[in-house]
CSV table of C-alpha atoms and ligand atoms in Angstrom, one decimal:
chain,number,residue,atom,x,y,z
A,167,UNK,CA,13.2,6.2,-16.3
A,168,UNK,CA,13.9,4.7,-12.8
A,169,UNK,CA,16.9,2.6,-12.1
A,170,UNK,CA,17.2,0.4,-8.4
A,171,UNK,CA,19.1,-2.0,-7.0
A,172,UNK,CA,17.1,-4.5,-4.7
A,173,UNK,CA,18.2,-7.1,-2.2
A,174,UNK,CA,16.7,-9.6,-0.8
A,175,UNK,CA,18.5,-11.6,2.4
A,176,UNK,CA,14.9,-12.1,4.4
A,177,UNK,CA,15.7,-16.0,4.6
A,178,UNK,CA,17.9,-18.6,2.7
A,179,UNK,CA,18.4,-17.1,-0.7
A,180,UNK,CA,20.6,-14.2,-1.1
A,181,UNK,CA,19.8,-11.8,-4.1
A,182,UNK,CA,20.2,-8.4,-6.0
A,183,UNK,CA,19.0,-7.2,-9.0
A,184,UNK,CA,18.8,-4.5,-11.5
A,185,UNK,CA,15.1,-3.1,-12.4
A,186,UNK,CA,14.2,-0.4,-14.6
A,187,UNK,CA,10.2,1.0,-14.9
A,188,UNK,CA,10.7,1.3,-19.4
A,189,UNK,CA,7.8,3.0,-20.5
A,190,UNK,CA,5.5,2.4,-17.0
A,191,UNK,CA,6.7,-1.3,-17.3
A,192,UNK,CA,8.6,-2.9,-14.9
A,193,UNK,CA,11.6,-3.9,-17.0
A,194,UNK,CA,14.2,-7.0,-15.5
A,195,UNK,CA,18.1,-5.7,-16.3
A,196,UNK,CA,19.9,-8.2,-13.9
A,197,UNK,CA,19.0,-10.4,-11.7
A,198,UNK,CA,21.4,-12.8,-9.3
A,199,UNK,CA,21.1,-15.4,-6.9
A,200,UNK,CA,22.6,-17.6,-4.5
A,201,UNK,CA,21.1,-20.0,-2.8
A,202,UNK,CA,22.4,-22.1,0.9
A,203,UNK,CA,19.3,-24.1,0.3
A,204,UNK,CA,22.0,-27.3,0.1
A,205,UNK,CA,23.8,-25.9,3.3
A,206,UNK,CA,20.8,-25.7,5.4
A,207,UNK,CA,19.1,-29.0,4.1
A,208,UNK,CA,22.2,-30.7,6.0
A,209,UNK,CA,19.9,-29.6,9.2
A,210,UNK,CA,16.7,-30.4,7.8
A,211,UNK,CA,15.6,-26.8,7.9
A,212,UNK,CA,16.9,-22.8,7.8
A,213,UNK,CA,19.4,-22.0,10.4
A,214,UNK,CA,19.5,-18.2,11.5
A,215,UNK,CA,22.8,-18.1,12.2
A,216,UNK,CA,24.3,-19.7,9.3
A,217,UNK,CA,22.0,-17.3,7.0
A,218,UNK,CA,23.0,-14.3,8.1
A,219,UNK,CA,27.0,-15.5,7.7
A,220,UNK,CA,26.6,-16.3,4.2
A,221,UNK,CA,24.5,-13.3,2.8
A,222,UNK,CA,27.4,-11.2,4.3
A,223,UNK,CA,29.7,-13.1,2.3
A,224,UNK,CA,27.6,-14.1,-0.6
A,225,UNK,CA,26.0,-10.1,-0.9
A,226,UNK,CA,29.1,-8.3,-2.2
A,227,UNK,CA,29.7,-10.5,-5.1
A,228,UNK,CA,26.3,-10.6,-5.8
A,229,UNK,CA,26.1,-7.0,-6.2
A,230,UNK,CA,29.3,-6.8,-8.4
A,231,UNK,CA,28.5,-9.6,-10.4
A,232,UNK,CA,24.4,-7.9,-11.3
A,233,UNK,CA,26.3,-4.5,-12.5
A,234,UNK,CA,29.3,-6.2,-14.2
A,235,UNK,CA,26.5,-8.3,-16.2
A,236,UNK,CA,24.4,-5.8,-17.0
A,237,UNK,CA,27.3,-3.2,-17.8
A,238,UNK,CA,25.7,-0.7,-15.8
A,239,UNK,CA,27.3,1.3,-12.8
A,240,UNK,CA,26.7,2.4,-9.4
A,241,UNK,CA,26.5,5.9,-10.5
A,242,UNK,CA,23.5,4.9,-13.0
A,243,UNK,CA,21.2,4.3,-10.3
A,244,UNK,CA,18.4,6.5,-8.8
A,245,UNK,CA,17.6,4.6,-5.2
A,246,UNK,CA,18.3,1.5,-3.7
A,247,UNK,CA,15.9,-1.1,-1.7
A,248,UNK,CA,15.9,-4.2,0.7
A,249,UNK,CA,13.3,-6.2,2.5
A,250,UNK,CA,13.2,-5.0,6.0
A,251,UNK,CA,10.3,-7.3,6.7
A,252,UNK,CA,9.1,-9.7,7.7
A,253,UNK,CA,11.9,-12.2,8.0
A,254,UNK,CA,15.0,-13.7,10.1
A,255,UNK,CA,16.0,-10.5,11.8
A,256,UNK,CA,19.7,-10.9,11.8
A,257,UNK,CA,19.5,-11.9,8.0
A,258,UNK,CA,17.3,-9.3,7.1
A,259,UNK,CA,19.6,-6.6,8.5
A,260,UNK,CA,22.3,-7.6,6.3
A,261,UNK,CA,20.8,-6.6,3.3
A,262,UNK,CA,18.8,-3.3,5.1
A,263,UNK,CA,22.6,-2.2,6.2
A,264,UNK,CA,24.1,-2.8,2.4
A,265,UNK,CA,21.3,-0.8,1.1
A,266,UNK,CA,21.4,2.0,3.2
A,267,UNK,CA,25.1,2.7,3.2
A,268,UNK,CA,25.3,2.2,-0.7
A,269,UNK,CA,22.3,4.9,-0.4
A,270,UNK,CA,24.2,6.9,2.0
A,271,UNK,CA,27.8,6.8,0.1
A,272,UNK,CA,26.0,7.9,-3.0
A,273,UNK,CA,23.5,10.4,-1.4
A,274,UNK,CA,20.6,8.3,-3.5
A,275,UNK,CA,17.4,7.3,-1.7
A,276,UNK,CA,16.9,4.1,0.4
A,277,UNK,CA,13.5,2.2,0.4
A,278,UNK,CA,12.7,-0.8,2.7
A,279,UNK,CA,10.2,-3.3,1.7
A,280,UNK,CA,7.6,-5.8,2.9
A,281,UNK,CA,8.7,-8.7,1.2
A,282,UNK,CA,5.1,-10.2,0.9
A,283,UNK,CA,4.0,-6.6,-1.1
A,284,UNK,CA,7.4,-8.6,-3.1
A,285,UNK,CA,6.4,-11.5,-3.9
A,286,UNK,CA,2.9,-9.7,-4.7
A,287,UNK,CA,4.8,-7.4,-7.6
A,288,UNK,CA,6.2,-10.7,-8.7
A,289,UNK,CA,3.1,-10.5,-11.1
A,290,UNK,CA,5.0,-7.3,-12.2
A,291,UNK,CA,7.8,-9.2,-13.9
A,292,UNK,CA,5.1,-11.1,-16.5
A,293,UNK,CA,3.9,-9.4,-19.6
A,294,UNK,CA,-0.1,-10.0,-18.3
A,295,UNK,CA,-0.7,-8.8,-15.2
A,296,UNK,CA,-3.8,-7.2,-13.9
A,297,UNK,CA,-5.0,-4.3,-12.1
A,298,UNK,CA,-6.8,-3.9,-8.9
A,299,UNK,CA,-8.9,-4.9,-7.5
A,300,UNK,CA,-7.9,-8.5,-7.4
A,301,UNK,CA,-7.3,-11.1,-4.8
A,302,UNK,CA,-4.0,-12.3,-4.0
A,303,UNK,CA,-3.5,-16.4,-2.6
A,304,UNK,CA,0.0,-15.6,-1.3
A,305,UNK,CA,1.6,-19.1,-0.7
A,306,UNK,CA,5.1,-19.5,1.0
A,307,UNK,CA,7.3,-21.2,3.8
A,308,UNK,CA,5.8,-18.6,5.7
A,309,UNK,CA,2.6,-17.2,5.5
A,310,UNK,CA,-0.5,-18.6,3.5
A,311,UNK,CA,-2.8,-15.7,3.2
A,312,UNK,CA,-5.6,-14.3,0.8
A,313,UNK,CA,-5.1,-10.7,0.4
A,314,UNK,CA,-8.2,-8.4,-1.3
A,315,UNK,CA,-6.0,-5.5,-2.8
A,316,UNK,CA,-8.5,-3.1,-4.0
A,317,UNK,CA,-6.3,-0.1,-5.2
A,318,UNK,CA,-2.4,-0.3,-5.1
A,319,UNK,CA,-0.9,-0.6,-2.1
A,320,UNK,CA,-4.3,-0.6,0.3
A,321,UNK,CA,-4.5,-4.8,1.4
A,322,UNK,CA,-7.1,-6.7,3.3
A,323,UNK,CA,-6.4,-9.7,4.8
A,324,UNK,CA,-9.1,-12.1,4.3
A,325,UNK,CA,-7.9,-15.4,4.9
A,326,UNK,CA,-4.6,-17.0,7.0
A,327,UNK,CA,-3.3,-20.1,7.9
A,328,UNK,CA,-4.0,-20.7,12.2
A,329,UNK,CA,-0.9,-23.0,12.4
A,330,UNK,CA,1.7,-24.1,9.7
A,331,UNK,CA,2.3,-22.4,6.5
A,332,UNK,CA,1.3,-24.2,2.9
A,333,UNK,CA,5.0,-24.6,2.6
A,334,UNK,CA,6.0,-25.4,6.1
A,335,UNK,CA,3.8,-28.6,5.6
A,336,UNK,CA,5.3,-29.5,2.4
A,337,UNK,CA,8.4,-29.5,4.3
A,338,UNK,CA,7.2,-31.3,7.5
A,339,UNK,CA,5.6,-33.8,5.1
A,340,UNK,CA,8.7,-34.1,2.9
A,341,UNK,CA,10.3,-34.6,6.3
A,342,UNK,CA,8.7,-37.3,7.5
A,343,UNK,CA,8.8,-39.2,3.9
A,344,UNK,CA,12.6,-38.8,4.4
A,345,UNK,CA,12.6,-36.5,1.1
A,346,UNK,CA,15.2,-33.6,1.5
A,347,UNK,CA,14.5,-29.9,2.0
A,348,UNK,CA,13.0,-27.7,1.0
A,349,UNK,CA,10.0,-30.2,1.0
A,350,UNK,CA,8.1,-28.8,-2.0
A,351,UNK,CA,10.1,-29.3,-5.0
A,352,UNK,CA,10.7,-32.6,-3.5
A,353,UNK,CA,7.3,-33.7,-3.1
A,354,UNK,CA,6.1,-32.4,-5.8
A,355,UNK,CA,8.8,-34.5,-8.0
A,356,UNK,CA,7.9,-37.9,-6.0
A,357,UNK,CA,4.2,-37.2,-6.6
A,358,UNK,CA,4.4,-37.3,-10.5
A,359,UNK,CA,4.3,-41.3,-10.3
A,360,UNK,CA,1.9,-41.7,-7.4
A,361,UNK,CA,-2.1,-41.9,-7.1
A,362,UNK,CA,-3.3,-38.5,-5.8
A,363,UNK,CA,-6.8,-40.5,-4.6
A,364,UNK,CA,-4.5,-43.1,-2.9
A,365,UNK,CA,-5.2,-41.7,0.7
A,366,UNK,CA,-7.8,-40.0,2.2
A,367,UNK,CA,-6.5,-36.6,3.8
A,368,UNK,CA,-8.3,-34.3,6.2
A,369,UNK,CA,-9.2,-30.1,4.5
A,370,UNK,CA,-8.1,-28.4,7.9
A,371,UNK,CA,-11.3,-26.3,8.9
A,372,UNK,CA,-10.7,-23.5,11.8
A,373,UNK,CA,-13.8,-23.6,14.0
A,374,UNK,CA,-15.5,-20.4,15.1
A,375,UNK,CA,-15.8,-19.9,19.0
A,376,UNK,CA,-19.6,-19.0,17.9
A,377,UNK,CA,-20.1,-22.2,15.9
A,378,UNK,CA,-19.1,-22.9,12.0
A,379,UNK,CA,-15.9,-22.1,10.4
A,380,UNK,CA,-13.9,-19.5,9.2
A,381,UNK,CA,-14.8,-19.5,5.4
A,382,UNK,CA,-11.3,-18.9,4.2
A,383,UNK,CA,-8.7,-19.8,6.3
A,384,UNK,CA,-7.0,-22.2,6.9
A,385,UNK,CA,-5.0,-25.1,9.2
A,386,UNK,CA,-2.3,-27.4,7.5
A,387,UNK,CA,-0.9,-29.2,11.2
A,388,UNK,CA,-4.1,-31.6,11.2
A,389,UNK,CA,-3.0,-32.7,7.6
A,390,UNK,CA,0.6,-33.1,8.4
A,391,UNK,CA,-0.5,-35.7,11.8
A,392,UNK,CA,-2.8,-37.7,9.3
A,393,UNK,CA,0.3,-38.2,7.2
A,394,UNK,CA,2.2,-39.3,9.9
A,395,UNK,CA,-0.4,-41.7,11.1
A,396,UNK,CA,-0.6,-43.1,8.1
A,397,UNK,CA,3.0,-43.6,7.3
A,398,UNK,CA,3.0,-45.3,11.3
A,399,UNK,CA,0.2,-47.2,10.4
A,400,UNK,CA,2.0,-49.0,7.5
A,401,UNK,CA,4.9,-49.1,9.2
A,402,UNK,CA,3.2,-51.3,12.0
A,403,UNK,CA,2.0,-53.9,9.5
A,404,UNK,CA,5.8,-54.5,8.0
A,405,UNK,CA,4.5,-52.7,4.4
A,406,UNK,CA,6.5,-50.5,2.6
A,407,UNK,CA,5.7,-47.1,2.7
A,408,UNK,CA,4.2,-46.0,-0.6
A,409,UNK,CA,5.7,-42.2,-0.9
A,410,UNK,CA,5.0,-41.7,-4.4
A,411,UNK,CA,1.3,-42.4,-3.2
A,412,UNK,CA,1.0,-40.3,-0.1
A,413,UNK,CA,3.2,-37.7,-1.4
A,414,UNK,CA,0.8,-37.4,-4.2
A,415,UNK,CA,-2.1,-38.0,-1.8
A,416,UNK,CA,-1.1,-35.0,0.3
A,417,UNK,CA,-0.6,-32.3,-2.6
A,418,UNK,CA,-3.7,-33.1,-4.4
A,419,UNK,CA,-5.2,-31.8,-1.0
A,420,UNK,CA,-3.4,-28.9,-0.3
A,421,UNK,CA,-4.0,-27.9,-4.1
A,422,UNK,CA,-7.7,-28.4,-3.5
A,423,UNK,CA,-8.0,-26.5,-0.4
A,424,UNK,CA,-6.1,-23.6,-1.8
A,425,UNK,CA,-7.5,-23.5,-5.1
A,426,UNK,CA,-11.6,-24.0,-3.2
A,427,UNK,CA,-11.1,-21.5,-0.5
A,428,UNK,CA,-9.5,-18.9,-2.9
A,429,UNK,CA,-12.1,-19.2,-5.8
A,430,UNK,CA,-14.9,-18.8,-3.0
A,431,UNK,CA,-13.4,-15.6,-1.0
A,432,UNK,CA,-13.0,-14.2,-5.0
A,433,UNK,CA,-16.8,-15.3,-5.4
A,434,UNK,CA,-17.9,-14.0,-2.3
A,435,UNK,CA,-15.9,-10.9,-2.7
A,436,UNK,CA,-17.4,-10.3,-6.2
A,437,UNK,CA,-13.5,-10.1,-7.5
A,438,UNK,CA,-13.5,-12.0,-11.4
A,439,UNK,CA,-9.1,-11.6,-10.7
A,440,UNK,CA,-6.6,-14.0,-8.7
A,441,UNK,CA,-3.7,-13.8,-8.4
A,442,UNK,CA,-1.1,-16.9,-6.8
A,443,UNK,CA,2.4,-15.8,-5.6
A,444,UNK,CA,4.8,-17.1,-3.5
A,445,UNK,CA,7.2,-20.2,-3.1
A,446,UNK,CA,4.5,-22.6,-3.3
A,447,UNK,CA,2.9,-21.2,-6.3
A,448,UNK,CA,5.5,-23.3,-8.2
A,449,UNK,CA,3.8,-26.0,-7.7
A,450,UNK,CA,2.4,-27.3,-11.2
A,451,UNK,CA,-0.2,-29.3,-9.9
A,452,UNK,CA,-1.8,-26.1,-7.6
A,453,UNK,CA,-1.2,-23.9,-10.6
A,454,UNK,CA,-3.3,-26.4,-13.3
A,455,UNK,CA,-5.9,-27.3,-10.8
A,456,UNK,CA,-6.0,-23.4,-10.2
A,457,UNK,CA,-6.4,-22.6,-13.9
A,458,UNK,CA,-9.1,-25.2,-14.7
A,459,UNK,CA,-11.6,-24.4,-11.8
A,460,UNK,CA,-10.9,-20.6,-12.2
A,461,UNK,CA,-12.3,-20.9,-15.6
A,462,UNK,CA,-15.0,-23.1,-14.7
A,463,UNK,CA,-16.4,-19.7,-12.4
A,464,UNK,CA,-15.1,-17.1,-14.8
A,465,UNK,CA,-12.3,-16.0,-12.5
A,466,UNK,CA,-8.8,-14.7,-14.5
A,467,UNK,CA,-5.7,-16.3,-13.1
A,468,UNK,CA,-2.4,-14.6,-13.1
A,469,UNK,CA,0.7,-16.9,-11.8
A,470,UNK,CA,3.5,-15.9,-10.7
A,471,UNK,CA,6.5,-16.4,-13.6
A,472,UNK,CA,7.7,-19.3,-12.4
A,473,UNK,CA,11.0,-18.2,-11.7
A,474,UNK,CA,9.9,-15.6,-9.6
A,475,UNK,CA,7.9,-17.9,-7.2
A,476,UNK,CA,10.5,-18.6,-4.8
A,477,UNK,CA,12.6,-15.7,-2.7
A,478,UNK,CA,14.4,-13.7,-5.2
A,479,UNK,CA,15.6,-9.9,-5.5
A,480,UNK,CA,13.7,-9.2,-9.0
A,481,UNK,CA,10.2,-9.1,-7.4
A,482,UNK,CA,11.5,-6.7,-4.4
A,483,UNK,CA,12.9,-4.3,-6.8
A,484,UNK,CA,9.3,-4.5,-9.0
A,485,UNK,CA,8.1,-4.1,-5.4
A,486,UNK,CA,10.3,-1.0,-4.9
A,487,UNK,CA,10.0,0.9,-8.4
A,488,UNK,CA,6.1,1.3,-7.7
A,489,UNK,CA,6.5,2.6,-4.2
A,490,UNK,CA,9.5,5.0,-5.6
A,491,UNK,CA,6.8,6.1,-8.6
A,492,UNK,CA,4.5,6.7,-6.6
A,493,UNK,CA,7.5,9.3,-4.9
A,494,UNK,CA,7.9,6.8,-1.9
A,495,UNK,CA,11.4,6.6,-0.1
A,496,UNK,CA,12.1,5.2,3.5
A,497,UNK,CA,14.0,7.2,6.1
A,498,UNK,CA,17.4,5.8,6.7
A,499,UNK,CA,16.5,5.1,10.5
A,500,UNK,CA,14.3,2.7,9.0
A,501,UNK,CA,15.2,-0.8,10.8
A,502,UNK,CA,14.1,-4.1,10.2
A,503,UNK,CA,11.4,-6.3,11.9
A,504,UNK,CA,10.7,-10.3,12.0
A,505,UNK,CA,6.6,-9.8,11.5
A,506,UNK,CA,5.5,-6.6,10.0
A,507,UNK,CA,1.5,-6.9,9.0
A,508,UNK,CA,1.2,-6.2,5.2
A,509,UNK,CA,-1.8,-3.7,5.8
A,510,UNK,CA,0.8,-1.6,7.6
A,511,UNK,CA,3.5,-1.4,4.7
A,512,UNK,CA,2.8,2.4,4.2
A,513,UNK,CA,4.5,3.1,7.7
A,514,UNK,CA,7.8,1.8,6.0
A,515,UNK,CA,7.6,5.2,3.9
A,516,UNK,CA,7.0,7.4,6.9
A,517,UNK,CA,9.4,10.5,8.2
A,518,UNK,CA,9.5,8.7,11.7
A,519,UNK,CA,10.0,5.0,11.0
A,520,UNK,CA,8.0,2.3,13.1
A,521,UNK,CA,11.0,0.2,13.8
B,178,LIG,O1,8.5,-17.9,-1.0
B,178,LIG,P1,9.6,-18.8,-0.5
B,178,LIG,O2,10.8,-19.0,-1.3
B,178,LIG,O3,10.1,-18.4,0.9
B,178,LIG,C1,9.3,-17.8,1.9
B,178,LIG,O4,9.1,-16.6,1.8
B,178,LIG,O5,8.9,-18.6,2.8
B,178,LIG,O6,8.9,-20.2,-0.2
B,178,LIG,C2,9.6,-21.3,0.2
B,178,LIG,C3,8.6,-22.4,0.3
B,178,LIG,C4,9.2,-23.7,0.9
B,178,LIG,O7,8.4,-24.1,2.0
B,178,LIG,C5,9.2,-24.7,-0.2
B,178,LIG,O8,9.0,-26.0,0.2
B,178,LIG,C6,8.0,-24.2,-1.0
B,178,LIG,O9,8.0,-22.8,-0.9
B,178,LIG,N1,8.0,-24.6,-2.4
B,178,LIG,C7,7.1,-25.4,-3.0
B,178,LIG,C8,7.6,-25.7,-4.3
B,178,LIG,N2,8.7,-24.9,-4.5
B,178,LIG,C9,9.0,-24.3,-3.3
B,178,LIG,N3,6.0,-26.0,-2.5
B,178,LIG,C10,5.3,-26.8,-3.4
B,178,LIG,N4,5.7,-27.1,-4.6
B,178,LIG,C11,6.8,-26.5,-5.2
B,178,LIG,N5,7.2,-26.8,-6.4
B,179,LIG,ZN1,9.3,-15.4,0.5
């Protein structure tokens, strides 16, 4: 049995955690958090700077307080890990430095992770998951992408966003419906007591330079100016702005798009297995609508544990303990990077490092 400590400092949240691989499962011993989500929503957004303060100061504590919890010991651990990408560069090196000089103090090895191959192995931390191949709808502040993963560790990007992320536009939206950030949570809350047919909002298509469209990507900025037009539009006519109606509106339509162009790349692909991760896979109205089409085409849905959606340190370390069974361990020259493609996560394991 495998012991590692994982951190995770890529953006806003800082984490560690404990993770153990009982019996070829990956096993949850610890598992801490602290958010600056409130700190940064004072600016309507993340703010590099600030981030990479507090997960120097919020780091320590949180790696005390995961082994005093779990009654476990520095000395009981067999490697340590820490997204090194993709992510705020100077935040990301504060938890890539912890983890390699905890490595290099106790002569244990050091592994760097993608942290979209994390919130992938969050599907680690629920008692179902399945086996590749599958497709993986990876939703976050970040990225929106559809990843064909057809043995472990080998990915294919099928689908991508052209402009803002699925989350980015839940927080431009939330933004412009004065709701406070992160936008998703937020929306998804004023939602609840709207009409999701209220208002008609546009399903971004990317245009090939050769005619059509892309079949499964995707563009989220068109959606986010229709929203504004129509909040402007009330506006001018002295009406109050209906946000439990548009905020409704405007989910139901990013559900839809994400759930139509996943289920037809899995179709097309011949894959019967889908699997939804990220921050924005918490959103219960994408997961039910996912669910209840899936089954209508015979597709099996695994979601992401709820808890495990957003940035956290659990999923890195499931993340970690597969790359370290599979005898996987970075070299401590390893670096860190702001945009790392996913299909390249091998290179993180290589002798000579590539950043
Ligand atoms: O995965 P994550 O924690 O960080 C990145 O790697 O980007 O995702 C954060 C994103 C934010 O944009 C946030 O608004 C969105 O996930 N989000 C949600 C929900 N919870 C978080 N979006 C929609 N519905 C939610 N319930
Ligand atoms: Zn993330």
């Amino acid at each position: 049995m495998s012991i590692i400590l994982s951190l995770e400092t890529s953006c806003d949240e800082s984490a560690a955690a404990l993770v153990s691989d009982e019996k070829g499962k990956v096993s949850l011993i610890g598992n801490e958090i602290a958010s600056q989500i409130d700190e940064h929503a004072n600016w309507g957004g993340v703010v590099p700077e600030i981030a990479s303060r507090r997960h120097l100061e919020n780091l320590p504590f949180l790696i005390e307080e995961v082994f005093a919890k779990s009654k476990l010991q520095i000395q009981d651990i067999d490697a340590v890990a820490a997204t090194v990408t993709p992510g705020l560069a100077g935040s990301l090196l504060v938890g890539s430095i912890t983890a390699r000089t905890l490595a290099n103090l106790h002569q244990i090895p050091f592994l760097g992770i993608h942290h979209l191959e994390g919130h992938l192995s969050s599907i680690y931390l629920s008692e179902n998951h399945p086996k590749p191949p599958f497709l993986v709808l990876l939703v976050s502040g970040g990225h929106t992408e559809l990843i064909k993963v057809d043995i472990q560790h080998k990915y294919q990007r099928l689908g991508r966003s052209h402009d803002d992320a699925a989350g980015e536009a839940f927080d431009k939206v939330a933004r412009l419906l004065g709701l406070p950030y992160p936008g998703g949570p937020a929306i998804q809350k004023t939602a609840k007591s709207g009409d999701p047919k209220k208002f008609f909002f546009p399903k971004g298509r990317v245009s090939k330079p050769e005619g059509g469209f892309y079949p499964y990507d995707f563009s989220f900025s068109g959606l986010k100016t229709a929203v504004s037009r129509q909040i402007e539009k009330i506006r001018s006519e002295n009406k109050k702005i209906p946000i439990e109606d548009i905020a409704a509106s405007f989910e139901n339509v990013v559900a839809e798009v994400l759930v139509e162009r996943s289920l037809q790349c899995a179709l097309d692909q011949g894959l019967n297995s889908l699997v939804l991760v990220g921050g924005v896979a918490a959103n219960v109205r994408l997961r039910e609508m996912m669910l209840a089409k899936a089954s209508e085409n015979a597709i099996d849905i695994a979601l992401a544990p709820m808890e495990f959606c957003t940035d956290n340190a659990a999923m890195i370390g499931a993340a970690a303990l597969l790359r370290f069974s599979s005898k996987s361990q970075s070299s401590m020259e390893l670096g860190v990077s702001a945009r790392w493609p996913l299909e390249k996560s091998d290179l993180l394991y290589e002798c000579n490092p590539p950043f």
